Amino acid sequence: MADDAGGRLSRRGLIGVGAGAAAAALALPNLACGGGGDETTDVADAGEEGGLIPRERRGIQLYTVRDAITRAPGDYPTLPTGLRQVFEALAEAGYAAVEGFNERSAPFRQHPDAEGGAEPSPRLVKKWLDEYDLKAAGHYGRINPATIDATIRLAETLDTPIIGSVDPIPWPCSNQKDDWDRAIDDWNRCVPKAQAAGIRLYAHAHWRPWDFLRDSGTKNAKGQYERCSGIRSMEYWLANTDPRWVTLELDTYWAYVARDLYKTYTAPTAPRCMPSSTRSRPRSSTGGAQPASTPRTASARGHHRRASKAPGSGPPSTPGTCRSKTSSGR
């Protein structure tokens, strides 16, 4: 393979782009490395300044390598297990930052036989991050008035300026306006404490928040709306929270799942569903469909604000045949 100077990827440049392949090896015991020449130095090369993506721009969600974090040390003796060993391997693979996640309400959980025990403290985890020159790019659990104090303390311990919640609204993510109004009120009540600490809040969204908000017409016998004005639940949440302190972490995989799941809604004044994907979308340089509008970047870590429509959607233009649809997930 030609050198980078010749306009093509070298092996080192390729690893700089795809450091995730090295991280995948942490969780896949049947993925072996081998070969001759200097190939054994490639993973180490990824940690250097070479590569198309600078090291300081490379981050990974710990959820991606959760199998490595939680497996028993004796299962695969030659592979890392537990947070400290995984941090070491990620640093060697060329990563600079990690995003953590709460596991059953614990900020960090690993195999009980790993160093630090089943639930190492945030202070110990921060020590390990510093040891391997890794930063906490964020962490998500559940944000509400009952958890905001502990959430801010965690962010301060990890020295991260932004901390999040899994989805803006508790699972299973209702599509009812009344439920979203309550969630919006909870987020807005948390903002003053976040502002005082100088820490921004974000939602790590999956597919259901991209459903159309049920906000129109007469409520049914269960007290629920069945019709939609056309706004998506996520769009409604973003429009009613403070963009200076509340933002969205766009999970592109789940956003594209939602594009296929939520294509129609029942309009307030007609018994017909309106297609939401009739308007053509701009194409990427590789030919893939892009979101109808460009989200506003909130930070260099991939957090975004104000994605006015879910990817693949646009304003309805022509009536379509009404079909029943559910928001059951995958």
mmCIF file of C-alpha atoms in Angstrom:
data_model
loop_
_atom_site.group_PDB
_atom_site.id
_atom_site.type_symbol
_atom_site.label_atom_id
_atom_site.label_comp_id
_atom_site.label_asym_id
_atom_site.label_seq_id
_atom_site.Cartn_x
_atom_site.Cartn_y
_atom_site.Cartn_z
ATOM 1 C CA MET A 1 0.000 0.000 0.000
ATOM 2 C CA ALA A 2 1.354 3.397 -0.943
ATOM 3 C CA ASP A 3 2.506 5.955 1.581
ATOM 4 C CA ASP A 4 0.174 8.762 2.760
ATOM 5 C CA ALA A 5 2.276 11.294 0.864
ATOM 6 C CA GLY A 6 1.260 9.570 -2.336
ATOM 7 C CA GLY A 7 -2.392 10.251 -1.700
ATOM 8 C CA ARG A 8 -3.293 6.759 -0.536
ATOM 9 C CA LEU A 9 -3.675 5.193 2.894
ATOM 10 C CA SER A 10 -0.689 3.561 4.473
ATOM 11 C CA ARG A 11 -1.192 0.831 7.050
ATOM 12 C CA ARG A 12 -0.578 3.378 9.803
ATOM 13 C CA GLY A 13 -3.032 5.816 8.271
ATOM 14 C CA LEU A 14 -5.664 3.134 7.987
ATOM 15 C CA ILE A 15 -5.304 2.247 11.654
ATOM 16 C CA GLY A 16 -5.584 5.930 12.513
ATOM 17 C CA VAL A 17 -9.004 5.942 10.882
ATOM 18 C CA GLY A 18 -10.172 2.551 12.058
ATOM 19 C CA ALA A 19 -8.886 2.278 15.592
ATOM 20 C CA GLY A 20 -12.256 0.754 16.417
ATOM 21 C CA ALA A 21 -11.093 -2.476 14.788
ATOM 22 C CA ALA A 22 -8.462 -2.781 17.478
ATOM 23 C CA ALA A 23 -11.083 -2.125 20.144
ATOM 24 C CA ALA A 24 -13.273 -4.841 18.640
ATOM 25 C CA ALA A 25 -10.449 -7.301 19.221
ATOM 26 C CA LEU A 26 -10.816 -6.675 22.951
ATOM 27 C CA ALA A 27 -14.251 -8.304 22.949
ATOM 28 C CA LEU A 28 -13.776 -10.983 20.277
ATOM 29 C CA PRO A 29 -11.653 -13.874 21.567
ATOM 30 C CA ASN A 30 -11.613 -15.558 18.165
ATOM 31 C CA LEU A 31 -10.018 -12.540 16.472
ATOM 32 C CA ALA A 32 -6.339 -13.355 16.184
ATOM 33 C CA CYS A 33 -3.444 -11.243 15.034
ATOM 34 C CA GLY A 34 -0.410 -12.503 13.233
ATOM 35 C CA GLY A 35 1.820 -12.169 10.245
ATOM 36 C CA GLY A 36 5.344 -11.265 9.490
ATOM 37 C CA GLY A 37 7.353 -8.146 9.011
ATOM 38 C CA ASP A 38 6.519 -5.157 11.201
ATOM 39 C CA GLU A 39 2.750 -5.825 11.421
ATOM 40 C CA THR A 40 2.995 -6.353 15.170
ATOM 41 C CA THR A 41 3.809 -2.663 15.532
ATOM 42 C CA ASP A 42 0.640 -1.448 13.813
ATOM 43 C CA VAL A 43 -1.527 -1.248 16.934
ATOM 44 C CA ALA A 44 1.171 0.706 18.726
ATOM 45 C CA ASP A 45 1.468 2.978 15.706
ATOM 46 C CA ALA A 46 -2.208 3.899 16.103
ATOM 47 C CA GLY A 47 -1.392 5.536 19.413
ATOM 48 C CA GLU A 48 1.076 7.897 17.798
ATOM 49 C CA GLU A 49 0.250 11.162 16.101
ATOM 50 C CA GLY A 50 0.002 9.555 12.656
ATOM 51 C CA GLY A 51 -3.284 8.680 10.966
ATOM 52 C CA LEU A 52 -5.991 10.663 9.250
ATOM 53 C CA ILE A 53 -7.870 11.220 12.519
ATOM 54 C CA PRO A 54 -5.651 12.767 15.212
ATOM 55 C CA ARG A 55 -5.510 10.834 18.447
ATOM 56 C CA GLU A 56 -7.148 13.625 20.422
ATOM 57 C CA ARG A 57 -10.240 13.257 18.206
ATOM 58 C CA ARG A 58 -10.650 9.507 18.799
ATOM 59 C CA GLY A 59 -13.148 8.363 21.401
ATOM 60 C CA ILE A 60 -15.169 5.246 22.146
ATOM 61 C CA GLN A 61 -18.263 4.331 24.117
ATOM 62 C CA LEU A 62 -17.447 1.839 26.847
ATOM 63 C CA TYR A 63 -20.769 0.179 26.013
ATOM 64 C CA THR A 64 -19.039 -1.011 22.826
ATOM 65 C CA VAL A 65 -16.521 -3.045 24.840
ATOM 66 C CA ARG A 66 -18.780 -3.992 27.759
ATOM 67 C CA ASP A 67 -18.180 -7.706 27.135
ATOM 68 C CA ALA A 68 -14.470 -7.218 27.750
ATOM 69 C CA ILE A 69 -15.153 -5.153 30.873
ATOM 70 C CA THR A 70 -17.484 -7.704 32.454
ATOM 71 C CA ARG A 71 -15.988 -11.066 31.455
ATOM 72 C CA ALA A 72 -14.186 -13.218 34.006
ATOM 73 C CA PRO A 73 -10.392 -12.791 34.038
ATOM 74 C CA GLY A 74 -9.873 -16.523 33.509
ATOM 75 C CA ASP A 75 -12.149 -16.857 30.486
ATOM 76 C CA TYR A 76 -9.547 -15.564 28.036
ATOM 77 C CA PRO A 77 -6.298 -15.131 29.974
ATOM 78 C CA THR A 78 -4.469 -13.369 27.133
ATOM 79 C CA LEU A 79 -7.150 -10.698 26.639
ATOM 80 C CA PRO A 80 -7.920 -7.672 28.832
ATOM 81 C CA THR A 81 -10.745 -7.745 31.341
ATOM 82 C CA GLY A 82 -12.050 -5.138 33.742
ATOM 83 C CA LEU A 83 -11.887 -1.389 33.310
ATOM 84 C CA ARG A 84 -8.210 -0.851 34.019
ATOM 85 C CA GLN A 85 -6.964 -3.433 31.511
ATOM 86 C CA VAL A 86 -9.484 -2.263 28.914
ATOM 87 C CA PHE A 87 -8.317 1.347 29.395
ATOM 88 C CA GLU A 88 -4.747 0.218 28.801
ATOM 89 C CA ALA A 89 -5.728 -1.617 25.615
ATOM 90 C CA LEU A 90 -7.781 1.320 24.317
ATOM 91 C CA ALA A 91 -4.900 3.724 24.901
ATOM 92 C CA GLU A 92 -2.556 1.397 23.027
ATOM 93 C CA ALA A 93 -5.091 1.201 20.185
ATOM 94 C CA GLY A 94 -4.928 4.976 19.785
ATOM 95 C CA TYR A 95 -7.965 6.270 21.658
ATOM 96 C CA ALA A 96 -7.906 9.465 23.702
ATOM 97 C CA ALA A 97 -11.369 9.493 25.303
ATOM 98 C CA VAL A 98 -14.129 7.225 26.557
ATOM 99 C CA GLU A 99 -17.826 7.680 27.289
ATOM 100 C CA GLY A 100 -19.131 5.676 30.232
ATOM 101 C CA PHE A 101 -22.625 4.477 31.016
ATOM 102 C CA ASN A 102 -24.572 3.502 34.103
ATOM 103 C CA GLU A 103 -25.147 -0.219 34.521
ATOM 104 C CA ARG A 104 -28.120 -0.962 36.782
ATOM 105 C CA SER A 105 -27.741 2.447 38.459
ATOM 106 C CA ALA A 106 -24.006 1.977 39.116
ATOM 107 C CA PRO A 107 -21.727 4.424 37.251
ATOM 108 C CA PHE A 108 -19.197 1.661 36.642
ATOM 109 C CA ARG A 109 -19.652 -2.096 36.800
ATOM 110 C CA GLN A 110 -17.220 -4.857 35.872
ATOM 111 C CA HIS A 111 -16.524 -8.498 36.729
ATOM 112 C CA PRO A 112 -16.174 -8.842 40.519
ATOM 113 C CA ASP A 113 -12.798 -10.577 40.119
ATOM 114 C CA ALA A 114 -11.337 -7.657 38.159
ATOM 115 C CA GLU A 115 -9.114 -5.121 39.891
ATOM 116 C CA GLY A 116 -11.286 -2.727 41.882
ATOM 117 C CA GLY A 117 -14.125 -5.180 42.407
ATOM 118 C CA ALA A 118 -17.602 -5.278 40.903
ATOM 119 C CA GLU A 119 -18.291 -1.541 41.227
ATOM 120 C CA PRO A 120 -15.080 0.512 41.262
ATOM 121 C CA SER A 121 -15.558 4.037 42.542
ATOM 122 C CA PRO A 122 -15.566 6.992 40.129
ATOM 123 C CA ARG A 123 -12.449 8.290 41.893
ATOM 124 C CA LEU A 124 -10.602 5.018 41.192
ATOM 125 C CA VAL A 125 -11.815 4.994 37.588
ATOM 126 C CA LYS A 126 -10.525 8.562 37.147
ATOM 127 C CA LYS A 127 -7.139 7.437 38.483
ATOM 128 C CA TRP A 128 -7.016 4.694 35.862
ATOM 129 C CA LEU A 129 -8.032 7.117 33.103
ATOM 130 C CA ASP A 130 -5.212 9.454 34.102
ATOM 131 C CA GLU A 131 -2.773 6.544 34.211
ATOM 132 C CA TYR A 132 -3.375 5.830 30.535
ATOM 133 C CA ASP A 133 -3.824 9.449 29.428
ATOM 134 C CA LEU A 134 -7.516 9.010 28.657
ATOM 135 C CA LYS A 135 -10.256 11.606 29.118
ATOM 136 C CA ALA A 136 -13.882 11.133 30.091
ATOM 137 C CA ALA A 137 -15.769 12.501 27.095
ATOM 138 C CA GLY A 138 -19.083 12.106 28.886
ATOM 139 C CA HIS A 139 -21.141 9.599 30.833
ATOM 140 C CA TYR A 140 -24.824 8.766 30.658
ATOM 141 C CA GLY A 141 -27.243 7.349 33.187
ATOM 142 C CA ARG A 142 -30.538 8.986 34.115
ATOM 143 C CA ILE A 143 -31.028 12.721 34.637
ATOM 144 C CA ASN A 144 -33.964 14.002 36.674
ATOM 145 C CA PRO A 145 -34.394 16.197 39.765
ATOM 146 C CA ALA A 146 -33.804 13.190 42.043
ATOM 147 C CA THR A 147 -30.465 12.270 40.422
ATOM 148 C CA ILE A 148 -29.032 15.617 39.328
ATOM 149 C CA ASP A 149 -26.883 16.185 42.436
ATOM 150 C CA ALA A 150 -25.206 12.778 42.146
ATOM 151 C CA THR A 151 -24.891 13.245 38.393
ATOM 152 C CA ILE A 152 -23.049 16.527 38.795
ATOM 153 C CA ARG A 153 -20.749 15.041 41.457
ATOM 154 C CA LEU A 154 -19.884 12.233 39.029
ATOM 155 C CA ALA A 155 -19.095 14.721 36.252
ATOM 156 C CA GLU A 156 -16.876 16.708 38.599
ATOM 157 C CA THR A 157 -15.030 13.571 39.733
ATOM 158 C CA LEU A 158 -14.441 12.458 36.142
ATOM 159 C CA ASP A 159 -13.530 16.019 35.115
ATOM 160 C CA THR A 160 -15.933 16.009 32.187
ATOM 161 C CA PRO A 161 -17.765 19.201 31.161
ATOM 162 C CA ILE A 162 -20.808 17.319 29.880
ATOM 163 C CA ILE A 163 -22.872 14.439 31.276
ATOM 164 C CA GLY A 164 -25.948 12.702 30.003
ATOM 165 C CA SER A 165 -29.042 10.563 30.261
ATOM 166 C CA VAL A 166 -30.125 7.530 28.304
ATOM 167 C CA ASP A 167 -32.961 9.087 26.259
ATOM 168 C CA PRO A 168 -34.688 12.359 27.236
ATOM 169 C CA ILE A 169 -37.633 10.490 28.777
ATOM 170 C CA PRO A 170 -37.732 7.270 30.826
ATOM 171 C CA TRP A 171 -38.021 4.024 28.920
ATOM 172 C CA PRO A 172 -40.120 2.863 27.110
ATOM 173 C CA CYS A 173 -40.233 6.436 25.804
ATOM 174 C CA SER A 174 -43.878 7.402 25.525
ATOM 175 C CA ASN A 175 -44.978 9.357 22.454
ATOM 176 C CA GLN A 176 -47.654 11.255 24.433
ATOM 177 C CA LYS A 177 -47.334 15.036 24.778
ATOM 178 C CA ASP A 178 -48.303 15.000 28.467
ATOM 179 C CA ASP A 179 -45.424 12.623 29.257
ATOM 180 C CA TRP A 180 -42.958 14.733 27.280
ATOM 181 C CA ASP A 181 -44.174 17.884 29.036
ATOM 182 C CA ARG A 182 -43.347 16.241 32.366
ATOM 183 C CA ALA A 183 -39.912 15.187 31.100
ATOM 184 C CA ILE A 184 -39.205 18.686 29.785
ATOM 185 C CA ASP A 185 -40.156 20.133 33.165
ATOM 186 C CA ASP A 186 -37.725 17.721 34.859
ATOM 187 C CA TRP A 187 -34.859 18.720 32.556
ATOM 188 C CA ASN A 188 -35.569 22.415 33.007
ATOM 189 C CA ARG A 189 -35.584 21.975 36.796
ATOM 190 C CA CYS A 190 -32.105 20.418 36.547
ATOM 191 C CA VAL A 191 -30.636 23.244 34.475
ATOM 192 C CA PRO A 192 -29.947 25.729 37.333
ATOM 193 C CA LYS A 193 -27.770 23.192 39.166
ATOM 194 C CA ALA A 194 -25.967 22.238 35.972
ATOM 195 C CA GLN A 195 -25.401 25.897 35.157
ATOM 196 C CA ALA A 196 -24.035 26.583 38.640
ATOM 197 C CA ALA A 197 -21.554 23.725 38.185
ATOM 198 C CA GLY A 198 -20.670 24.727 34.616
ATOM 199 C CA ILE A 199 -21.612 21.261 33.326
ATOM 200 C CA ARG A 200 -23.837 20.740 30.290
ATOM 201 C CA LEU A 201 -26.481 18.006 30.098
ATOM 202 C CA TYR A 202 -27.204 15.759 27.122
ATOM 203 C CA ALA A 203 -29.549 12.971 26.083
ATOM 204 C CA HIS A 204 -28.158 9.881 24.402
ATOM 205 C CA ALA A 205 -31.160 9.064 22.232
ATOM 206 C CA HIS A 206 -32.245 5.742 20.793
ATOM 207 C CA TRP A 207 -35.042 5.237 18.225
ATOM 208 C CA ARG A 208 -38.278 5.862 20.093
ATOM 209 C CA PRO A 209 -37.768 9.606 20.791
ATOM 210 C CA TRP A 210 -37.816 10.128 17.002
ATOM 211 C CA ASP A 211 -41.443 8.980 16.774
ATOM 212 C CA PHE A 212 -44.060 11.630 15.984
ATOM 213 C CA LEU A 213 -45.457 13.265 19.114
ATOM 214 C CA ARG A 214 -49.087 12.420 19.792
ATOM 215 C CA ASP A 215 -50.341 15.903 20.604
ATOM 216 C CA SER A 216 -53.570 16.564 18.683
ATOM 217 C CA GLY A 217 -57.246 15.769 18.510
ATOM 218 C CA THR A 218 -59.503 14.356 21.199
ATOM 219 C CA LYS A 219 -58.021 12.052 23.812
ATOM 220 C CA ASN A 220 -59.214 8.453 23.804
ATOM 221 C CA ALA A 221 -60.690 6.494 26.723
ATOM 222 C CA LYS A 222 -57.186 6.010 28.145
ATOM 223 C CA GLY A 223 -56.582 9.745 28.146
ATOM 224 C CA GLN A 224 -54.136 9.577 25.249
ATOM 225 C CA TYR A 225 -53.806 11.567 22.045
ATOM 226 C CA GLU A 226 -53.883 9.558 18.830
ATOM 227 C CA ARG A 227 -53.149 12.296 16.281
ATOM 228 C CA CYS A 228 -50.094 14.363 15.488
ATOM 229 C CA SER A 229 -49.351 17.927 14.482
ATOM 230 C CA GLY A 230 -46.269 16.617 12.647
ATOM 231 C CA ILE A 231 -43.567 17.413 15.191
ATOM 232 C CA ARG A 232 -41.329 14.622 16.428
ATOM 233 C CA SER A 233 -40.956 13.993 20.157
ATOM 234 C CA MET A 234 -37.229 14.785 20.046
ATOM 235 C CA GLU A 235 -37.877 17.986 18.141
ATOM 236 C CA TYR A 236 -40.435 19.037 20.752
ATOM 237 C CA TRP A 237 -37.993 18.322 23.595
ATOM 238 C CA LEU A 238 -35.212 20.327 21.957
ATOM 239 C CA ALA A 239 -37.547 23.259 21.297
ATOM 240 C CA ASN A 240 -38.559 23.467 24.959
ATOM 241 C CA THR A 241 -35.231 23.078 26.759
ATOM 242 C CA ASP A 242 -32.369 25.547 27.120
ATOM 243 C CA PRO A 243 -29.893 25.018 24.238
ATOM 244 C CA ARG A 244 -27.096 26.528 26.313
ATOM 245 C CA TRP A 245 -27.284 23.733 28.889
ATOM 246 C CA VAL A 246 -29.267 20.882 27.329
ATOM 247 C CA THR A 247 -28.235 19.155 24.127
ATOM 248 C CA LEU A 248 -28.514 15.945 22.105
ATOM 249 C CA GLU A 249 -25.961 13.226 21.531
ATOM 250 C CA LEU A 250 -27.014 11.970 18.122
ATOM 251 C CA ASP A 251 -26.770 8.190 17.906
ATOM 252 C CA THR A 252 -26.652 7.901 14.130
ATOM 253 C CA TYR A 253 -27.458 4.191 14.083
ATOM 254 C CA TRP A 254 -30.710 4.557 16.025
ATOM 255 C CA ALA A 255 -31.618 7.728 14.154
ATOM 256 C CA TYR A 256 -31.457 5.818 10.886
ATOM 257 C CA VAL A 257 -33.486 2.976 12.396
ATOM 258 C CA ALA A 258 -36.098 5.565 13.336
ATOM 259 C CA ARG A 259 -36.126 6.896 9.782
ATOM 260 C CA ASP A 260 -37.491 3.544 8.634
ATOM 261 C CA LEU A 261 -39.817 3.009 11.606
ATOM 262 C CA TYR A 262 -41.545 6.384 11.747
ATOM 263 C CA LYS A 263 -42.524 7.476 8.255
ATOM 264 C CA THR A 264 -46.174 8.389 8.739
ATOM 265 C CA TYR A 265 -48.491 10.013 11.237
ATOM 266 C CA THR A 266 -52.235 10.661 11.538
ATOM 267 C CA ALA A 267 -52.937 14.337 10.945
ATOM 268 C CA PRO A 268 -55.279 16.262 13.293
ATOM 269 C CA THR A 269 -58.029 16.993 10.767
ATOM 270 C CA ALA A 270 -58.005 14.082 8.321
ATOM 271 C CA PRO A 271 -58.350 10.313 8.741
ATOM 272 C CA ARG A 272 -55.296 9.775 6.620
ATOM 273 C CA CYS A 273 -51.598 9.359 7.298
ATOM 274 C CA MET A 274 -49.128 11.810 5.855
ATOM 275 C CA PRO A 275 -45.839 10.505 4.430
ATOM 276 C CA SER A 276 -42.932 12.350 5.981
ATOM 277 C CA SER A 277 -40.239 11.261 3.557
ATOM 278 C CA THR A 278 -41.564 12.527 0.227
ATOM 279 C CA ARG A 279 -39.115 15.406 -0.033
ATOM 280 C CA SER A 280 -35.775 14.486 -1.545
ATOM 281 C CA ARG A 281 -32.831 14.633 0.798
ATOM 282 C CA PRO A 282 -29.313 15.893 0.099
ATOM 283 C CA ARG A 283 -26.817 13.179 -0.648
ATOM 284 C CA SER A 284 -23.452 12.701 0.973
ATOM 285 C CA SER A 285 -20.265 12.538 -1.026
ATOM 286 C CA THR A 286 -20.524 8.745 -0.808
ATOM 287 C CA GLY A 287 -24.110 8.687 -1.996
ATOM 288 C CA GLY A 288 -25.816 8.049 1.334
ATOM 289 C CA ALA A 289 -28.875 9.962 2.447
ATOM 290 C CA GLN A 290 -28.292 12.775 4.887
ATOM 291 C CA PRO A 291 -30.594 14.342 7.477
ATOM 292 C CA ALA A 292 -32.976 16.928 6.070
ATOM 293 C CA SER A 293 -31.242 19.624 8.094
ATOM 294 C CA THR A 294 -27.791 19.876 9.588
ATOM 295 C CA PRO A 295 -27.725 19.679 13.391
ATOM 296 C CA ARG A 296 -25.930 22.429 15.238
ATOM 297 C CA THR A 297 -22.717 21.118 16.749
ATOM 298 C CA ALA A 298 -22.621 21.566 20.500
ATOM 299 C CA SER A 299 -19.148 20.214 21.198
ATOM 300 C CA ALA A 300 -16.235 18.506 19.543
ATOM 301 C CA ARG A 301 -17.294 15.155 20.994
ATOM 302 C CA GLY A 302 -20.235 14.543 18.675
ATOM 303 C CA HIS A 303 -22.989 16.134 20.746
ATOM 304 C CA HIS A 304 -25.517 17.989 18.627
ATOM 305 C CA ARG A 305 -28.396 20.379 19.031
ATOM 306 C CA ARG A 306 -31.469 21.207 17.041
ATOM 307 C CA ALA A 307 -31.837 18.371 14.567
ATOM 308 C CA SER A 308 -35.129 19.711 13.253
ATOM 309 C CA LYS A 309 -36.235 16.411 11.751
ATOM 310 C CA ALA A 310 -35.199 12.810 12.172
ATOM 311 C CA PRO A 311 -32.826 11.655 9.425
ATOM 312 C CA GLY A 312 -34.701 10.950 6.261
ATOM 313 C CA SER A 313 -37.729 13.068 7.095
ATOM 314 C CA GLY A 314 -39.184 16.272 5.760
ATOM 315 C CA PRO A 315 -42.484 18.125 5.951
ATOM 316 C CA PRO A 316 -45.462 16.205 4.554
ATOM 317 C CA SER A 317 -46.404 17.188 1.037
ATOM 318 C CA THR A 318 -49.013 14.717 -0.182
ATOM 319 C CA PRO A 319 -51.597 12.615 1.618
ATOM 320 C CA GLY A 320 -50.964 8.906 1.775
ATOM 321 C CA THR A 321 -53.003 5.880 2.656
ATOM 322 C CA CYS A 322 -53.404 5.557 6.399
ATOM 323 C CA ARG A 323 -51.760 2.505 7.883
ATOM 324 C CA SER A 324 -51.507 1.420 11.456
ATOM 325 C CA LYS A 325 -48.047 1.558 12.988
ATOM 326 C CA THR A 326 -46.557 0.835 16.354
ATOM 327 C CA SER A 327 -43.488 2.079 18.153
ATOM 328 C CA SER A 328 -42.338 -1.352 19.244
ATOM 329 C CA GLY A 329 -38.565 -1.440 19.117
ATOM 330 C CA ARG A 330 -35.961 -3.877 18.033
#
